[in-house]
Short mmCIF file of C-alpha atoms and ligand atoms in Angstrom, two decimals:
data_model
loop_
_atom_site.label_atom_id
_atom_site.label_comp_id
_atom_site.label_asym_id
_atom_site.label_seq_id
_atom_site.Cartn_x
_atom_site.Cartn_y
_atom_site.Cartn_z
CA MET H 14 -10.44 10.18 2.36
CA SER H 15 -12.80 11.27 5.13
CA LEU H 16 -14.12 9.00 7.82
CA ARG H 17 -17.39 9.37 9.65
CA ILE H 18 -18.54 7.37 12.63
CA GLU H 19 -22.24 7.86 13.17
CA ALA H 20 -24.00 6.93 16.42
CA VAL H 21 -21.90 3.78 16.81
CA SER H 22 -22.69 1.44 19.69
CA LYS H 23 -21.13 -1.90 20.47
CA LYS H 24 -22.24 -4.66 22.82
CA TYR H 25 -20.55 -8.01 23.39
CA LYS H 26 -22.25 -11.14 24.67
CA ARG H 27 -20.20 -13.15 27.13
CA ALA H 28 -21.54 -16.08 29.20
CA ASN H 29 -25.10 -15.11 28.31
CA LYS H 30 -24.57 -11.60 29.62
CA GLU H 31 -24.45 -8.47 27.52
CA PHE H 32 -21.58 -5.98 27.91
CA GLU H 33 -21.97 -2.51 26.52
CA ILE H 34 -18.58 -1.22 25.33
CA LEU H 35 -19.37 1.80 23.16
CA ARG H 36 -22.47 3.96 23.28
CA ASN H 37 -23.55 6.40 20.64
CA ILE H 38 -20.10 7.46 19.41
CA ASP H 39 -19.99 10.20 16.78
CA LEU H 40 -16.70 11.20 15.19
CA THR H 41 -15.67 12.76 11.92
CA VAL H 42 -12.06 12.55 10.76
CA ASN H 43 -11.44 14.86 7.83
CA ASP H 44 -9.43 13.98 4.76
CA GLY H 45 -5.73 14.21 5.68
CA GLU H 46 -6.38 14.79 9.36
CA PHE H 47 -4.31 13.13 12.10
CA VAL H 48 -6.56 12.19 15.01
CA CYS H 49 -5.28 10.59 18.19
CA ILE H 50 -7.58 8.69 20.51
CA LEU H 51 -6.66 8.67 24.18
CA GLY H 52 -8.53 6.97 26.94
CA PRO H 53 -8.21 4.74 29.96
CA SER H 54 -7.62 1.05 29.49
CA GLY H 55 -10.73 -0.90 28.62
CA CYS H 56 -12.79 2.09 27.48
CA GLY H 57 -13.17 0.60 23.99
CA LYS H 58 -10.41 2.23 21.91
CA SER H 59 -9.31 -0.99 20.17
CA THR H 60 -12.93 -1.99 19.69
CA LEU H 61 -13.62 1.32 17.95
CA LEU H 62 -10.55 0.97 15.74
CA ASN H 63 -11.50 -2.60 14.82
CA ILE H 64 -14.97 -1.38 13.88
CA ILE H 65 -13.44 1.28 11.60
CA ALA H 66 -11.13 -1.38 10.13
CA GLY H 67 -14.15 -3.59 9.45
CA PHE H 68 -12.99 -6.46 11.69
CA GLU H 69 -15.81 -5.93 14.18
CA LYS H 70 -19.47 -5.26 13.41
CA VAL H 71 -21.33 -2.39 15.05
CA THR H 72 -24.36 -3.18 17.19
CA GLU H 73 -25.88 0.11 16.07
CA GLY H 74 -24.74 2.99 13.91
CA LYS H 75 -22.61 3.33 10.80
CA VAL H 76 -19.05 3.84 9.57
CA LEU H 77 -18.81 5.90 6.39
CA LEU H 78 -15.79 6.45 4.13
CA ASP H 79 -16.25 9.43 1.86
CA GLY H 80 -19.97 9.10 2.58
CA LYS H 81 -20.19 5.37 1.71
CA GLU H 82 -21.04 2.86 4.42
CA VAL H 83 -18.44 0.14 5.07
CA ASN H 84 -18.93 -3.11 7.01
CA SER H 85 -15.85 -5.13 6.13
CA PRO H 86 -12.08 -4.63 5.79
CA GLY H 87 -10.79 -3.02 2.60
CA PRO H 88 -7.58 -1.85 0.92
CA ASP H 89 -8.50 1.77 1.74
CA ARG H 90 -7.69 1.07 5.44
CA ALA H 91 -4.35 -0.27 6.66
CA VAL H 92 -4.06 -1.36 10.27
CA VAL H 93 -1.21 -1.60 12.74
CA PHE H 94 -2.48 -3.69 15.66
CA GLN H 95 -1.77 -3.24 19.36
CA GLU H 96 0.11 -6.54 19.25
CA HIS H 97 1.86 -7.47 16.06
CA ALA H 98 -0.13 -9.88 13.91
CA LEU H 99 2.63 -11.38 11.78
CA PHE H 100 2.69 -14.86 10.24
CA PRO H 101 5.34 -16.89 12.10
CA TRP H 102 5.92 -19.21 9.14
CA LEU H 103 6.83 -16.37 6.78
CA LYS H 104 10.09 -14.46 6.57
CA VAL H 105 10.04 -10.76 7.44
CA ILE H 106 10.01 -9.65 3.80
CA ASP H 107 7.20 -12.08 2.94
CA ASN H 108 5.18 -10.80 5.88
CA VAL H 109 5.59 -7.24 4.61
CA GLU H 110 4.64 -8.30 1.08
CA PHE H 111 1.63 -10.35 2.15
CA GLY H 112 -0.96 -7.55 2.19
CA MET H 113 0.28 -6.26 -1.17
CA LYS H 114 -0.03 -9.77 -2.62
CA VAL H 115 -3.65 -9.93 -1.44
CA ALA H 116 -4.21 -6.49 -2.95
CA GLY H 117 -2.92 -7.82 -6.31
CA ILE H 118 0.23 -5.69 -6.58
CA PRO H 119 2.75 -7.24 -9.05
CA LYS H 120 5.74 -9.09 -7.58
CA SER H 121 8.51 -6.71 -8.64
CA GLU H 122 6.67 -3.69 -7.24
CA ARG H 123 5.88 -5.59 -4.06
CA ARG H 124 9.54 -6.35 -3.47
CA GLU H 125 10.60 -2.77 -4.19
CA ARG H 126 8.05 -1.28 -1.80
CA ALA H 127 8.76 -3.86 0.91
CA LEU H 128 12.48 -3.11 0.79
CA LYS H 129 11.83 0.65 0.93
CA TYR H 130 9.70 0.40 4.07
CA LEU H 131 11.96 -2.17 5.72
CA GLU H 132 14.82 0.26 5.23
CA MET H 133 12.73 3.04 6.74
CA MET H 134 12.11 0.85 9.79
CA HIS H 135 15.84 -0.03 9.98
CA LEU H 136 15.15 -3.69 9.31
CA THR H 137 16.95 -4.34 6.02
CA LYS H 138 19.41 -6.70 7.72
CA PHE H 139 16.54 -8.82 9.03
CA LYS H 140 14.54 -9.12 5.83
CA ASP H 141 15.19 -12.88 5.59
CA SER H 142 14.71 -13.60 9.28
CA PHE H 143 11.73 -15.39 10.74
CA VAL H 144 9.39 -13.65 13.15
CA HIS H 145 10.55 -15.67 16.22
CA GLU H 146 14.10 -14.39 15.64
CA LEU H 147 13.03 -10.77 16.23
CA SER H 148 12.57 -8.77 19.41
CA GLY H 149 9.11 -7.40 20.30
CA GLY H 150 10.03 -3.92 19.05
CA MET H 151 11.34 -5.31 15.77
CA LYS H 152 8.15 -7.29 15.22
CA GLN H 153 6.15 -4.12 15.74
CA ARG H 154 8.34 -2.28 13.20
CA VAL H 155 7.67 -5.07 10.67
CA SER H 156 3.92 -4.54 11.28
CA ILE H 157 4.32 -0.82 10.64
CA ALA H 158 6.27 -1.46 7.41
CA ARG H 159 3.57 -3.89 6.29
CA ALA H 160 0.82 -1.33 6.89
CA LEU H 161 2.66 1.58 5.29
CA CYS H 162 3.57 -0.22 2.09
CA LEU H 163 -0.11 -0.81 1.30
CA ASP H 164 -0.31 2.93 0.68
CA SER H 165 -3.92 3.02 1.89
CA ASN H 166 -5.72 6.32 2.23
CA ILE H 167 -6.48 5.66 5.85
CA LEU H 168 -3.97 4.45 8.39
CA LEU H 169 -5.35 2.96 11.61
CA MET H 170 -2.78 2.50 14.37
CA ASP H 171 -3.51 0.89 17.72
CA GLU H 172 -0.77 1.87 20.19
CA PRO H 173 1.87 0.97 17.62
CA PHE H 174 4.84 2.16 19.69
CA SER H 175 3.84 1.05 23.16
CA SER H 176 6.22 -1.92 23.22
CA LEU H 177 9.24 -0.01 21.90
CA ASP H 178 12.18 1.45 23.77
CA SER H 179 12.10 5.22 24.07
CA GLN H 180 14.80 5.90 21.41
CA THR H 181 13.09 3.77 18.77
CA ARG H 182 9.79 5.26 19.78
CA GLU H 183 11.06 8.82 19.30
CA LEU H 184 12.55 7.92 15.91
CA LEU H 185 9.31 6.38 14.75
CA GLN H 186 7.25 9.30 16.06
CA LEU H 187 9.38 11.57 13.87
CA GLU H 188 9.06 9.10 10.99
CA VAL H 189 5.27 8.98 11.29
CA GLN H 190 5.11 12.79 11.39
CA ARG H 191 7.23 12.91 8.23
CA ILE H 192 5.23 10.23 6.40
CA TRP H 193 1.96 11.90 7.30
CA TRP H 194 3.30 15.31 6.26
CA ASN H 195 4.43 13.96 2.87
CA THR H 196 1.44 11.77 2.12
CA LYS H 197 -1.37 13.57 3.96
CA LYS H 198 -2.97 10.26 4.82
CA THR H 199 -5.96 10.27 7.14
CA VAL H 200 -4.68 8.78 10.39
CA VAL H 201 -6.47 7.43 13.45
CA PHE H 202 -3.85 6.68 16.09
CA ILE H 203 -4.54 5.20 19.51
CA THR H 204 -2.14 5.87 22.32
CA HIS H 205 -1.90 5.90 26.11
CA SER H 206 0.74 8.60 25.96
CA ILE H 207 -0.48 12.19 26.13
CA GLU H 208 2.95 13.41 24.95
CA GLU H 209 2.77 11.19 21.91
CA ALA H 210 -0.75 12.42 21.13
CA VAL H 211 0.30 16.08 21.41
CA LEU H 212 3.36 15.45 19.21
CA LEU H 213 1.38 13.80 16.46
CA ALA H 214 -2.22 14.94 16.41
CA ASP H 215 -4.23 17.68 14.75
CA ARG H 216 -6.95 16.72 17.16
CA ILE H 217 -7.07 14.56 20.27
CA ILE H 218 -10.20 12.70 21.31
CA LEU H 219 -10.30 11.75 24.96
CA MET H 220 -12.65 8.80 25.34
CA PRO H 221 -14.68 8.79 28.54
CA ALA H 222 -14.28 6.13 31.22
CA SER H 223 -18.02 5.78 31.59
CA LEU H 224 -20.65 5.30 28.90
CA ASP H 225 -22.73 8.13 30.36
CA SER H 226 -20.01 10.74 29.87
CA GLU H 227 -19.18 12.65 26.71
CA LYS H 228 -15.83 12.38 24.94
CA LYS H 229 -13.65 15.51 25.03
CA GLU H 230 -11.75 17.02 22.13
CA PHE H 231 -8.57 19.09 21.98
CA ARG H 232 -7.36 20.76 18.82
CA ILE H 233 -3.56 20.92 18.59
CA GLN H 234 -2.57 23.83 16.41
CA LEU H 235 1.19 23.80 17.00
CA SER H 236 3.73 24.01 14.20
CA ARG H 237 5.52 20.82 13.08
CA PRO H 238 7.75 18.98 13.54
CA ARG H 239 7.00 19.14 17.25
CA GLN H 240 9.48 18.41 19.99
CA ILE H 241 8.70 17.23 23.50
CA ALA H 242 10.85 20.03 24.90
CA ASN H 243 8.74 22.81 23.33
CA MET H 244 6.92 24.98 25.87
CA ASP H 245 3.70 24.85 23.86
CA VAL H 246 3.82 21.06 23.79
CA THR H 247 4.40 20.91 27.54
CA TYR H 248 1.48 23.27 28.13
CA MET H 249 -0.92 21.17 26.03
CA VAL H 250 0.28 17.97 27.70
CA SER H 251 -0.44 19.32 31.19
CA LYS H 252 -3.83 20.66 30.11
CA ILE H 253 -4.92 17.30 28.69
CA MET H 254 -3.34 15.40 31.57
CA LYS H 255 -5.75 17.03 34.03
CA GLU H 256 -8.72 15.67 32.07
CA PHE H 257 -7.08 12.30 31.48
CA LYS H 258 -6.36 11.92 35.17
CA LYS H 259 -10.07 12.33 35.93
CA GLU H 260 -10.93 9.53 33.50
CA VAL H 261 -8.17 7.21 34.81
CA GLU H 262 -9.40 7.83 38.34
CA LYS H 263 -12.96 6.90 37.38
CA VAL H 264 -11.76 3.55 36.02
CA ALA H 265 -9.46 2.92 38.97
CA LYS H 266 -12.21 3.67 41.51
CA SER H 267 -14.49 1.17 39.84
CA GLU H 268 -11.78 -1.51 39.58
CA TYR H 269 -9.77 -1.02 42.80
CA ASP H 270 -10.64 -0.47 46.47
CA GLU H 271 -12.94 2.32 47.58
CA GLY H 272 -10.06 4.19 49.21
CA TRP H 273 -7.90 4.15 46.09
CA ASN H 274 -6.41 7.52 45.26
CA LEU H 275 -4.34 8.44 42.24
CA GLU H 276 -1.95 10.75 44.11
CA LYS H 277 -1.61 8.50 47.15
CA ASP H 278 -1.15 5.17 45.32
CA SER H 279 1.70 6.51 43.33
CA ILE H 280 2.82 3.30 41.59
CA LEU H 281 0.42 4.21 38.84
CA TYR H 282 0.95 7.90 39.14
CA ASP H 283 3.81 9.49 37.32
CA ASP H 284 4.18 13.20 37.75
CA SER H 285 5.46 13.53 34.19
CA SER H 286 2.93 13.03 31.46
CA SER H 287 2.76 9.27 31.32
CA VAL H 288 0.00 9.01 33.90
CA GLY H 289 -2.21 6.02 33.33
CA ILE H 290 0.39 4.02 31.44
CA GLY H 291 0.14 1.23 33.98
CA LEU H 292 -3.61 0.92 33.67
N1 LIG Z 111 -14.31 -10.06 21.58
C1 LIG Z 111 -14.70 -9.59 22.75
N2 LIG Z 111 -15.66 -10.23 23.46
C2 LIG Z 111 -16.08 -9.75 24.65
N3 LIG Z 111 -15.61 -8.62 25.22
C3 LIG Z 111 -14.66 -7.95 24.56
C4 LIG Z 111 -14.15 -8.39 23.30
N4 LIG Z 111 -13.21 -7.49 22.88
C5 LIG Z 111 -13.14 -6.56 23.85
N5 LIG Z 111 -13.99 -6.83 24.84
C6 LIG Z 111 -14.20 -6.01 26.05
O1 LIG Z 111 -14.43 -4.69 25.64
C7 LIG Z 111 -13.84 -3.76 26.53
C8 LIG Z 111 -13.01 -2.76 25.72
O2 LIG Z 111 -11.91 -3.45 25.16
P1 LIG Z 111 -10.85 -2.69 24.21
O3 LIG Z 111 -9.83 -3.70 23.84
O4 LIG Z 111 -11.58 -2.02 23.11
O5 LIG Z 111 -10.28 -1.61 25.22
P2 LIG Z 111 -9.09 -0.56 25.03
O6 LIG Z 111 -9.63 0.78 25.34
O7 LIG Z 111 -8.43 -0.77 23.71
O8 LIG Z 111 -8.11 -1.01 26.21
P3 LIG Z 111 -6.47 -0.96 26.26
O9 LIG Z 111 -6.14 0.48 26.46
O10 LIG Z 111 -6.16 -1.79 27.46
O11 LIG Z 111 -5.94 -1.52 24.98
C9 LIG Z 111 -13.06 -4.58 27.54
O12 LIG Z 111 -13.81 -4.62 28.72
C10 LIG Z 111 -12.95 -5.94 26.92
O13 LIG Z 111 -12.95 -6.95 27.90
MG1 LIG Z 112 -6.57 -1.47 23.11
#
């Protein structure tokens, strides 16, 4: 299923003031394409994803799925949120089954699919636990299982791995690559990590820090599965990092002191590729 974002703008009203978050965004994601969206904190990535999901309304513009305009959530789009959005009063397995229940999938099939994806997320042992009994990473894995088992054409993921430890994160990055390879779902994946974007994406969109600037695009034509240690991956990461750094610096200069400098104030600067993670 293809996705088209046409001249989308978004403004919020807060305390009688208007805040412009997105201006005139155009983006086409082709059927089966894996697109990662990178950008400094606060530039509107989650807002854009929520608009695609149908949870937020555009101020101007359109979102089209296979050419048809959509304004509300639908079973064609599954979402993994930046912070898990599980029901605390339901057991893990019931949380995973919830979306399928809403979608009208029969009980026996629901259970079968839920167990399959819980196993994939290494959560079988916790299927009867309650949400408060899980760690943050486990909650996020339940959210991923819940989204995957809907088998939607489009998968929208908002920094799904950012709260996970690096081992789990690497496992899930491989898992997502495998799932995408086998199902050829259309994926829009938001991340702060350039490495993660290069590992996963066909195309990376770097959102600008300022509304007046244009977004940048990088096509990643490396063979899969990709490994962090590959020279080609490292090269792409450093190329994109240069651009990302410029955007992070723009945000930092507007939010911190005049004299703030990315290289000098090194708490936020990591010479590996995770620059900007703290922002
Ligand atoms: N419901 C809302 N009402 C008012 N302002 C909002 C609302 N949601 C988001 N914003 C504002 O919109 C801007 C973009 O927020 P958004 O969550 O889309 O950023 P982001 O790029 O996802 O950031 P991060 O990388 O930190 O997740 C922020 O300045 C935020 O304060
Ligand atoms: Mg966000």
